[in-house]
Short mmCIF file of C-alpha atoms and ligand atoms in Angstrom, two decimals:
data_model
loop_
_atom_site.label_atom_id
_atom_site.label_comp_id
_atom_site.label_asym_id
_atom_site.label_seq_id
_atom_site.Cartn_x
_atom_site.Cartn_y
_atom_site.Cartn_z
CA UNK A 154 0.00 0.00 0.00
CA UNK A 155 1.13 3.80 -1.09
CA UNK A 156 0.12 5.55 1.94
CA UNK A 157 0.00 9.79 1.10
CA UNK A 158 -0.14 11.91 3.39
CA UNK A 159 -1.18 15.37 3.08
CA UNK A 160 -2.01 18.48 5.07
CA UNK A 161 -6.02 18.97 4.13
CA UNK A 162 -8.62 17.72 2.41
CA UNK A 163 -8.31 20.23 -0.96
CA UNK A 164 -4.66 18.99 -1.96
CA UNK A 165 -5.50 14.66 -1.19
CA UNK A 166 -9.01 15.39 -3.88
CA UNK A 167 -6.57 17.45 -6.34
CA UNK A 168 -3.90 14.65 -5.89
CA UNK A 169 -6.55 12.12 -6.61
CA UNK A 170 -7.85 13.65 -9.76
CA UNK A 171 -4.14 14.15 -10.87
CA UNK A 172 -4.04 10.37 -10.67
CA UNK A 173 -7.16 10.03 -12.97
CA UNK A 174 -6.26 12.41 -15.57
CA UNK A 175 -2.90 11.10 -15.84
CA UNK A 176 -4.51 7.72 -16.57
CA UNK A 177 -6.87 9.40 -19.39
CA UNK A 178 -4.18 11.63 -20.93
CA UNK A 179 -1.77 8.29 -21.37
CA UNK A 180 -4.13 5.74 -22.39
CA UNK A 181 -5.20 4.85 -25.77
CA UNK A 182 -9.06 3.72 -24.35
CA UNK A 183 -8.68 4.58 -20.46
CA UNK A 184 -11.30 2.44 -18.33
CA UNK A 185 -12.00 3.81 -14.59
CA UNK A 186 -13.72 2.99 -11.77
CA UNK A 187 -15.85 5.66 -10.25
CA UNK A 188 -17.07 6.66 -6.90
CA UNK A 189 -20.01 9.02 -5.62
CA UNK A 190 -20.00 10.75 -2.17
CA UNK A 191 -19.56 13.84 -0.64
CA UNK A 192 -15.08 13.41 -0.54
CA UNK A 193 -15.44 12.28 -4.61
CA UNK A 194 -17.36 15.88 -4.71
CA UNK A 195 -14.01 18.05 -4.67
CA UNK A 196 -12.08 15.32 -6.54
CA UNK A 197 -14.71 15.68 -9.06
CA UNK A 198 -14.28 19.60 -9.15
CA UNK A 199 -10.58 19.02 -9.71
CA UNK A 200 -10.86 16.61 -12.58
CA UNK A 201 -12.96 18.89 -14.26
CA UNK A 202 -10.78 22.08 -13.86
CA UNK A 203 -7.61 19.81 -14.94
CA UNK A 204 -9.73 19.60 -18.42
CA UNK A 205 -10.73 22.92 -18.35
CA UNK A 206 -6.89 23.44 -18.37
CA UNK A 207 -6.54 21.28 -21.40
CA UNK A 208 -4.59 18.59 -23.01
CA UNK A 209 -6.18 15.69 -22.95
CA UNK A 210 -10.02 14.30 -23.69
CA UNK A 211 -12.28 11.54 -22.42
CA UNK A 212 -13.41 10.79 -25.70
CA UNK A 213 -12.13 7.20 -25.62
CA UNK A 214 -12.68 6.67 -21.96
CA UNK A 215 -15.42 4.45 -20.25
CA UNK A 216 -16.39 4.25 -16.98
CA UNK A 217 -17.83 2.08 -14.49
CA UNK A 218 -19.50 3.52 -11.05
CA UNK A 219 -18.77 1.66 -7.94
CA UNK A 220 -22.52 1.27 -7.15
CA UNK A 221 -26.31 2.52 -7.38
CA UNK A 222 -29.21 2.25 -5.48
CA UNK A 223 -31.86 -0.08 -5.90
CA UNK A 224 -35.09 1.21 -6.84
CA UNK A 225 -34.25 4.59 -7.97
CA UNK A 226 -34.85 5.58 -11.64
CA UNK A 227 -31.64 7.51 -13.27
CA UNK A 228 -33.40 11.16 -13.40
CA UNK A 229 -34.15 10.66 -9.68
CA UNK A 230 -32.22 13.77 -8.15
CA UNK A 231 -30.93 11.29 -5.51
CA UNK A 232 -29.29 8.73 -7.97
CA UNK A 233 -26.02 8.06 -8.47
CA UNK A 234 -26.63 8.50 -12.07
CA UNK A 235 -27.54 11.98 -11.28
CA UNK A 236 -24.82 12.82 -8.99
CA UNK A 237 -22.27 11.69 -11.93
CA UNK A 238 -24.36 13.64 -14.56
CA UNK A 239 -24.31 16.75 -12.41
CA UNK A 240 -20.77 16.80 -10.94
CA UNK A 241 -18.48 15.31 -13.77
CA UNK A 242 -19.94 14.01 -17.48
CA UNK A 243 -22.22 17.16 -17.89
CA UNK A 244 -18.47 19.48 -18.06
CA UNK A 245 -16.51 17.00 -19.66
CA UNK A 246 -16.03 15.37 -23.46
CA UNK A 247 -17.13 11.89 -22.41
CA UNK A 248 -19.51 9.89 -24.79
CA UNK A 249 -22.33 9.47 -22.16
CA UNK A 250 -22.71 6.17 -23.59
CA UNK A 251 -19.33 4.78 -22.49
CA UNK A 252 -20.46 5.73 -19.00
CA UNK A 253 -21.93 2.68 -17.19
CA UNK A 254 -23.90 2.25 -13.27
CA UNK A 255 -25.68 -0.86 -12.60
CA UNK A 256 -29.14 -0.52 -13.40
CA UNK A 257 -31.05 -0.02 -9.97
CA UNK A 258 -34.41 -0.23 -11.45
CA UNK A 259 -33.74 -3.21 -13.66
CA UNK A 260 -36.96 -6.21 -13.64
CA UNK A 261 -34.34 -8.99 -13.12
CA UNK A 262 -31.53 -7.07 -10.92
CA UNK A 263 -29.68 -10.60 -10.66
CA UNK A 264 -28.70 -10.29 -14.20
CA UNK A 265 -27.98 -7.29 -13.59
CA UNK A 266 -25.21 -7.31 -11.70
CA UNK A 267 -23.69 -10.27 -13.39
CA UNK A 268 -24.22 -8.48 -17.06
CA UNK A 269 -22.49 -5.68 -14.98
CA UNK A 270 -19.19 -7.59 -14.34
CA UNK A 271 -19.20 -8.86 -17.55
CA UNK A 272 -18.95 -5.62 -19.27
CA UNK A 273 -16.45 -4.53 -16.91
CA UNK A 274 -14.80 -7.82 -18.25
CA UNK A 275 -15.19 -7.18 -22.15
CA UNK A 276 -13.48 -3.86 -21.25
CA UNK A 277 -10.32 -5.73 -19.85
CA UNK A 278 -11.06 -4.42 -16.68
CA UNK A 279 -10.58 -0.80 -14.99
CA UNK A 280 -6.87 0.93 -15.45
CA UNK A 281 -7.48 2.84 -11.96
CA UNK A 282 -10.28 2.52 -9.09
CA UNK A 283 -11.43 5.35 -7.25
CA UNK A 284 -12.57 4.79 -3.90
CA UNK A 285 -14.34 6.63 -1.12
CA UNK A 286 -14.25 4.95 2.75
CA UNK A 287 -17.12 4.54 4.67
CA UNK A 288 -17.15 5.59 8.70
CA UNK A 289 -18.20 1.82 9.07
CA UNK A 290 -14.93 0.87 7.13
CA UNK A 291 -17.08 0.24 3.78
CA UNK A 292 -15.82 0.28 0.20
CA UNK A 293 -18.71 0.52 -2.37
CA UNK A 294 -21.49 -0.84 -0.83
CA UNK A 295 -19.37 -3.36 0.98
CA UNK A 296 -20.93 -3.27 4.29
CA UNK A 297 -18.96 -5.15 6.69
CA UNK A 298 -19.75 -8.68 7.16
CA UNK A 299 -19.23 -8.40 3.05
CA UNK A 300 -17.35 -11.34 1.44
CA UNK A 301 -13.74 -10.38 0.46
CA UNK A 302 -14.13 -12.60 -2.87
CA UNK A 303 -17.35 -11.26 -3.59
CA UNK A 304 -18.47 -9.74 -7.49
CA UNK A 305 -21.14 -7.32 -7.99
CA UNK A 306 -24.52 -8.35 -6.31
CA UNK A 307 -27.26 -7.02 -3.94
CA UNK A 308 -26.40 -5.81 -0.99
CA UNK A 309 -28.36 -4.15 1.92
CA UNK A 310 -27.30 -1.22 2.76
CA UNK A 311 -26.51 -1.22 6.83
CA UNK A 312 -27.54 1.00 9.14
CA UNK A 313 -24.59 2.78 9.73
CA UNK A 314 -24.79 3.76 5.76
CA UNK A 315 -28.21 4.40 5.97
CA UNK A 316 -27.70 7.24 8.70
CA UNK A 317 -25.04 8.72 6.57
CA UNK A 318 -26.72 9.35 3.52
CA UNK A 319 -29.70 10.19 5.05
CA UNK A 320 -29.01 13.77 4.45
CA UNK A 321 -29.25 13.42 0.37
CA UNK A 322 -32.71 12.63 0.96
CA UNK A 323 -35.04 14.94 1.44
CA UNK A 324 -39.08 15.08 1.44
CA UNK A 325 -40.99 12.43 0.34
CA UNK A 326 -37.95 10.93 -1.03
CA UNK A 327 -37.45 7.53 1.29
CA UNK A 328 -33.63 6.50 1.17
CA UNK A 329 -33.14 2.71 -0.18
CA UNK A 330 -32.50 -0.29 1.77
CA UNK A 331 -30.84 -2.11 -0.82
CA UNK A 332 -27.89 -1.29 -3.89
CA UNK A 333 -26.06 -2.84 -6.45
CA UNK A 334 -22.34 -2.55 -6.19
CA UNK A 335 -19.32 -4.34 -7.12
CA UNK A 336 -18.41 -6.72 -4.89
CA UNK A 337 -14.57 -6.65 -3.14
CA UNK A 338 -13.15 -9.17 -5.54
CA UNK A 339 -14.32 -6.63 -8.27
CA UNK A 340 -12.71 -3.63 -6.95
CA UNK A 341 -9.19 -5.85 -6.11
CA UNK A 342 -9.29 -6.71 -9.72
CA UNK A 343 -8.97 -3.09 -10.89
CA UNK A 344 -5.39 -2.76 -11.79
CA UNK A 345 -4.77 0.82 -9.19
CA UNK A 346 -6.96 1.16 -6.69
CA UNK A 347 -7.15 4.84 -5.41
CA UNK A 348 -8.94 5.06 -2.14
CA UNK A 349 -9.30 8.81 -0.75
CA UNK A 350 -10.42 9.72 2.57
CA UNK A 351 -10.29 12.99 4.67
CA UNK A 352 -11.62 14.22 7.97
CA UNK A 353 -11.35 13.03 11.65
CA UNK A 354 -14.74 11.09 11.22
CA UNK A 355 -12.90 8.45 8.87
CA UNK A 356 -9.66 8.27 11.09
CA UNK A 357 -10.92 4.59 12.81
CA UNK A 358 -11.73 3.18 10.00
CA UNK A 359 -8.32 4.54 8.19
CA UNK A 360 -6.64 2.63 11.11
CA UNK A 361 -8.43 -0.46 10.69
CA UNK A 362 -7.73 -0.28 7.00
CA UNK A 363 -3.93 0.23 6.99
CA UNK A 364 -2.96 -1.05 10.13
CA UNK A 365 -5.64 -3.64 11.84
CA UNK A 366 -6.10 -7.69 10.39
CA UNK A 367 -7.36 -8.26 6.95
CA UNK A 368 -10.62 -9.03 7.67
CA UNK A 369 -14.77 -8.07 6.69
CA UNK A 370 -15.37 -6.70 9.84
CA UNK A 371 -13.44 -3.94 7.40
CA UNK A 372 -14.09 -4.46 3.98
CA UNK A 373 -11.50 -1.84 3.26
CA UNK A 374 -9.02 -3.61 5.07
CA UNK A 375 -8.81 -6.31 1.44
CA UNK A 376 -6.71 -3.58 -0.24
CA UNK A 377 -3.53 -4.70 2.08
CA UNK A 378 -3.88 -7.25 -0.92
CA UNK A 379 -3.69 -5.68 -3.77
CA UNK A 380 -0.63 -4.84 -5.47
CA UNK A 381 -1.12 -1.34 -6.61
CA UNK A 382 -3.24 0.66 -4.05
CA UNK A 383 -2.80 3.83 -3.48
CA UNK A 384 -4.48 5.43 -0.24
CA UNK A 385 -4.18 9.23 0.11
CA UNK A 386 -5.42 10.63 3.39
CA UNK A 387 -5.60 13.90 5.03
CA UNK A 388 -3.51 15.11 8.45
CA UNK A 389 -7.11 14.57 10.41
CA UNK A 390 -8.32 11.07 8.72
CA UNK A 391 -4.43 10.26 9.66
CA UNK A 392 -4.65 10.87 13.44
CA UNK A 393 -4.81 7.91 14.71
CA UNK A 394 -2.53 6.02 12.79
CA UNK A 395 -0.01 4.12 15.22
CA UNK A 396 3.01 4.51 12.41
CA UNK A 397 2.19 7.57 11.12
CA UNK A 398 5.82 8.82 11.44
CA UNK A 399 7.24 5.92 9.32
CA UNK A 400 4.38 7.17 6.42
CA UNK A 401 5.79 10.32 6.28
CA UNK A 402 9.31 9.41 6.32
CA UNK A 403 8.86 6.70 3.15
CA UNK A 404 6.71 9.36 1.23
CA UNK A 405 7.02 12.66 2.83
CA UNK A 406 4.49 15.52 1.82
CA UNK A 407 2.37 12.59 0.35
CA UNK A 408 5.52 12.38 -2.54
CA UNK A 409 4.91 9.13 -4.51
CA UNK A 410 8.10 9.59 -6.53
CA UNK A 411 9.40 6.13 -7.71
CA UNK A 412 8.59 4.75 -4.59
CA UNK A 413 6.52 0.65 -4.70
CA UNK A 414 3.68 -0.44 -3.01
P1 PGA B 703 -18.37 10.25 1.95
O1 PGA B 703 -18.71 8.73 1.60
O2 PGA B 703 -17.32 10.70 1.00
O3 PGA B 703 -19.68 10.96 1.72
O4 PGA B 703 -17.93 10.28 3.36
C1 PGA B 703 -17.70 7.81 1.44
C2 PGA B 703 -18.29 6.43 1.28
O5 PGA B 703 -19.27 6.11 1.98
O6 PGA B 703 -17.77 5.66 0.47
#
């Protein structure tokens, strides 16, 4: 694991979108991995600035979100669909069509999810992963308890997760129980996995991640083994970490220069 650590919030989002555009400005048909969430919001803001600055396109890039929720149709303010429409396709080059979230609302959502995996498949998989980190430890929709060699499937959504994302619902508008996501062997199977977390709020479940047992008590805790994860955390979400001096010293500032996993 790269572990980066940085002062705030603003420079770990920019770092993160650095990673992504460097992936779509040196790849011939770039495939990512997408998150949602309020942390993606900023890296989302960055990505899209980076292209404002020009240089490269996402003409030949597809994507693949992490996850949608079940029962929600696409123009549904409160969809994931939405939330990628409104903070990163709508300012970007991107062929909408190459952009890709399980289908919440789909009659046979079984199929779904394994059609789902198998055009993540025909793609040759995702160059680079982006990741947010639940307070519960949760990657995707990978609630704890999740199965570390699971694919993309129903999951319901625990109620930890639930009280989070409360807030993006508003009104009449009940919050699902249930989403589709990619499962943890799906996310280890993306060839970089960029997980980004900031604020004192994520700090346990940072320490379970990096420095507590493999295990799906912490779903997050499965990217001790992958080979190319990158994990790039704030000062705050940091806090706790028992060996945060030895971090700093093997990539001080958050500098991934050269340096392995
Ligand atoms: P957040 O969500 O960025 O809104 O904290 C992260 C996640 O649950 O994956």
């Amino acid at each position: 694991m790269k572990i980066l650590i940085v002062e705030n919030a603003e420079i770990a989002t920019e770092k993160a979108a650095k990673i992504l555009k460097d992936v779509v400005a040196n790849s011939p048909n770039p495939v990512l991995g997408l998150a949602t969430g309020g942390t993606m919001l900023n890296v989302y803001k960055h990505l899209v600035k980076q292209y404002e600055q020009g240089g490269f396109s996402f003409s030949n890039t597809s994507t693949f979100n992490l996850d949608e929720y079940i029962g929600l149709k696409e123009q549904d303010p409160s969809s994931y669909r939405s939330y990628m429409n409104k903070n990163l396709f709508d300012y970007i080059d991107i062929k909408i069509t190459n952009t890709h979230l399980p289908n919440g609302t789909s009659t046979d959502l079984y199929e779904e999810a394994i059609s789902y995996e198998k055009k993540i498949n025909e793609l040759n998989g995702m160059d680079v992963l982006l990741l947010g980190l639940g307070k519960n430890g949760h990657i995707g929709f990978n609630e704890p308890s999740s199965s570390l060699g699971s694919y993309t499937r129903i999951k319901r959504l625990s109620q930890d997760t639930c009280k989070a994302n409360k807030k993006y619902f508003t009104g009449n508008n009940k919050m699902p129980t249930h989403a589709i996501t990619m499962g943890i062997q799906t996310i280890l199977d993306a060839r970089h996995c960029v997980l980004v977390a900031t604020g004192t709020e994520k700090s346990s479940a940072v320490r379970d991640m990096i420095e507590g047992a493999i295990a799906s008590r912490c779903p997050a805790s499965a990217l001790q083994l992958h080979r190319n994860a990158t994990v790039i955390i704030d000062k705050k979400a940091a806090s706790t970490l028992s060996y945060i001096d030895d971090y700093l010293y093997i990539h001080p500032d958050g500098d991934d220069v050269l340096l392995s996993h």
